[in-house]
Coordinates of C-alpha atoms in Angstrom, one line a residue:
M1 CA 125.4 54.1 131.7
A2 CA 128.1 54.5 129.3
S3 CA 129.7 57.6 129.3
S4 CA 130.4 57.5 125.3
F5 CA 128.6 55.5 122.5
S6 CA 130.3 54.1 119.4
F7 CA 129.9 52.2 116.1
D8 CA 132.2 50.5 113.3
I9 CA 132.0 51.7 109.6
V10 CA 132.8 48.8 107.5
S11 CA 132.7 47.3 104.0
D12 CA 131.6 44.0 104.1
F13 CA 129.2 41.3 102.5
D14 CA 127.6 37.9 103.7
R15 CA 129.6 35.0 102.0
Q16 CA 126.7 32.9 102.4
E17 CA 124.4 35.0 100.4
L18 CA 127.1 35.2 97.6
V19 CA 127.2 31.7 97.5
N20 CA 123.5 31.4 97.3
A21 CA 123.3 33.8 94.9
V22 CA 126.2 32.3 92.8
D23 CA 124.4 28.7 92.9
Q24 CA 121.0 30.2 91.5
T25 CA 122.9 31.8 88.8
V26 CA 124.1 28.3 87.8
R27 CA 120.8 26.9 87.8
D28 CA 119.5 29.7 85.9
I29 CA 122.1 29.5 83.2
K30 CA 121.1 25.7 82.6
S31 CA 117.6 26.3 82.4
R32 CA 117.5 29.2 79.9
Y33 CA 117.0 28.4 76.4
D34 CA 119.4 31.1 75.0
L35 CA 122.4 30.2 77.6
K36 CA 121.7 26.3 77.3
G37 CA 124.2 24.9 74.8
T38 CA 127.0 27.7 75.7
K39 CA 128.9 25.5 78.4
T40 CA 129.2 28.5 80.5
T41 CA 130.8 28.1 84.0
V42 CA 130.4 30.8 86.8
E43 CA 133.1 29.5 89.7
L44 CA 133.1 31.2 93.1
G45 CA 136.7 31.4 94.4
P46 CA 137.7 33.0 97.5
E47 CA 138.7 36.4 96.5
A48 CA 136.7 36.4 92.9
I49 CA 134.1 35.0 90.8
T50 CA 135.3 33.8 87.3
I51 CA 133.0 33.2 84.3
N52 CA 133.7 31.6 81.0
T53 CA 131.2 31.4 78.3
D54 CA 131.0 31.6 74.2
S55 CA 130.6 35.3 73.6
E56 CA 130.6 38.5 75.1
F57 CA 126.9 39.0 74.4
T58 CA 126.3 35.5 76.8
L59 CA 128.8 37.3 79.1
D60 CA 126.6 40.4 79.6
A61 CA 123.5 37.8 80.0
V62 CA 125.3 36.1 82.9
I63 CA 126.4 39.0 84.4
T64 CA 122.9 40.5 84.5
I65 CA 121.7 37.3 86.2
L66 CA 124.3 37.4 88.6
Q67 CA 123.6 40.8 89.7
T68 CA 119.8 40.3 89.6
K69 CA 120.3 37.2 92.1
A70 CA 122.6 39.3 94.4
A71 CA 120.3 42.3 94.6
K72 CA 117.5 40.1 95.6
R73 CA 120.0 38.5 98.5
N74 CA 120.7 42.2 99.7
L75 CA 124.2 42.0 98.3
S76 CA 125.2 45.5 97.0
L77 CA 126.4 45.4 93.6
K78 CA 129.2 47.8 95.0
I79 CA 131.0 44.5 96.0
F80 CA 131.8 43.5 92.5
D81 CA 134.8 44.8 90.9
Y82 CA 134.8 43.7 86.9
G83 CA 138.0 42.9 85.3
P84 CA 139.0 43.0 81.8
I85 CA 137.2 40.5 79.3
D86 CA 139.9 38.1 78.1
P87 CA 140.0 35.7 75.4
A88 CA 140.0 32.2 76.5
A89 CA 140.7 28.9 74.1
G90 CA 138.3 28.0 71.6
G91 CA 137.2 31.3 70.9
R92 CA 135.5 31.8 74.3
V93 CA 135.8 34.7 76.6
T94 CA 136.7 35.0 80.3
Q95 CA 136.2 37.5 83.3
A96 CA 137.0 37.9 86.6
I97 CA 135.0 39.6 89.1
Q98 CA 137.1 40.7 92.2
L99 CA 135.1 41.1 95.3
R100 CA 135.7 44.0 97.6
R101 CA 135.6 43.6 101.0
G102 CA 137.2 46.1 103.6
L103 CA 137.7 50.0 103.0
T104 CA 140.3 51.4 101.2
A105 CA 142.8 54.0 103.0
E106 CA 141.8 56.6 101.0
L107 CA 138.1 56.0 101.4
A108 CA 138.8 55.7 105.3
K109 CA 140.3 59.1 105.1
D110 CA 137.5 60.6 103.3
I111 CA 135.1 59.1 105.7
S112 CA 136.7 60.6 108.6
K113 CA 137.6 64.2 107.3
L114 CA 133.8 64.1 106.4
I115 CA 132.5 63.2 109.7
R116 CA 135.3 65.9 111.6
T117 CA 134.0 68.7 109.3
E118 CA 130.3 68.4 109.7
F119 CA 130.2 66.8 113.4
K120 CA 132.1 68.5 115.8
K121 CA 131.2 66.6 118.9
V122 CA 132.2 63.3 117.1
Q123 CA 135.5 61.7 116.8
P124 CA 136.4 59.0 113.9
S125 CA 139.1 56.9 113.9
I126 CA 140.7 54.9 111.2
Q127 CA 141.4 51.2 112.6
G128 CA 142.6 49.0 109.9
D129 CA 139.9 48.5 107.3
A130 CA 137.3 50.2 109.2
V131 CA 136.4 53.5 110.8
R132 CA 135.2 53.7 114.7
V133 CA 133.0 56.7 115.5
V134 CA 132.6 57.5 119.1
A135 CA 130.2 60.5 120.5
K136 CA 128.7 61.0 123.7
S137 CA 125.2 61.4 122.7
K138 CA 123.4 58.6 120.1
D139 CA 121.7 61.4 118.4
D140 CA 124.9 62.4 117.1
L141 CA 126.0 59.2 115.9
Q142 CA 122.5 58.5 114.5
G143 CA 123.0 61.7 112.1
V144 CA 126.4 60.6 111.1
I145 CA 124.9 57.4 109.9
Q146 CA 122.3 59.5 108.1
R147 CA 124.6 61.5 106.2
L148 CA 127.3 58.7 105.6
K149 CA 124.1 57.1 103.8
E150 CA 123.1 60.3 101.6
E151 CA 126.8 59.9 100.2
D152 CA 127.4 57.9 97.3
Y153 CA 130.7 56.0 98.0
P154 CA 132.3 53.1 95.9
A155 CA 132.2 50.6 98.6
A156 CA 129.1 49.4 100.1
L157 CA 129.2 50.8 103.8
Q158 CA 127.6 48.8 106.8
F159 CA 127.3 50.0 110.2
V160 CA 128.1 47.4 112.9
N161 CA 129.0 47.1 116.7
Y162 CA 126.9 50.1 117.9
R163 CA 127.1 50.4 121.5

């Protein structure tokens, strides 16, 4: 039996589920009566989703559809970082939605500090864009996970590599 147990706290998303959500959004746009003639495009790049449409009203409708499809596929809405709405050629509007992946250094420090102050028998350590948590008891690790789920962080947290 291992003398200590650990898990990693990361912020990531399933890329294939995001691809499926964007595809469903595009299909929905083509079939909706209020969006049919707008020539709206939704493009998924490696780091961002770009939406190009007629007006801010249709942009809001497309974003609502995208959020609904993402939520149905168990993707957190915290992965979307909405950029400014930019005017495009022909009176159209464009918005880039950056995709958040990984914990920022500041967020990792906040999580480590919370764990250190509330759980004395647990050792957190920052490793790149993840936080590894080590303890001698699985119960202590379960307590850390429950406590972190109570907090509302600006990133979607996942708990992986539980050993």
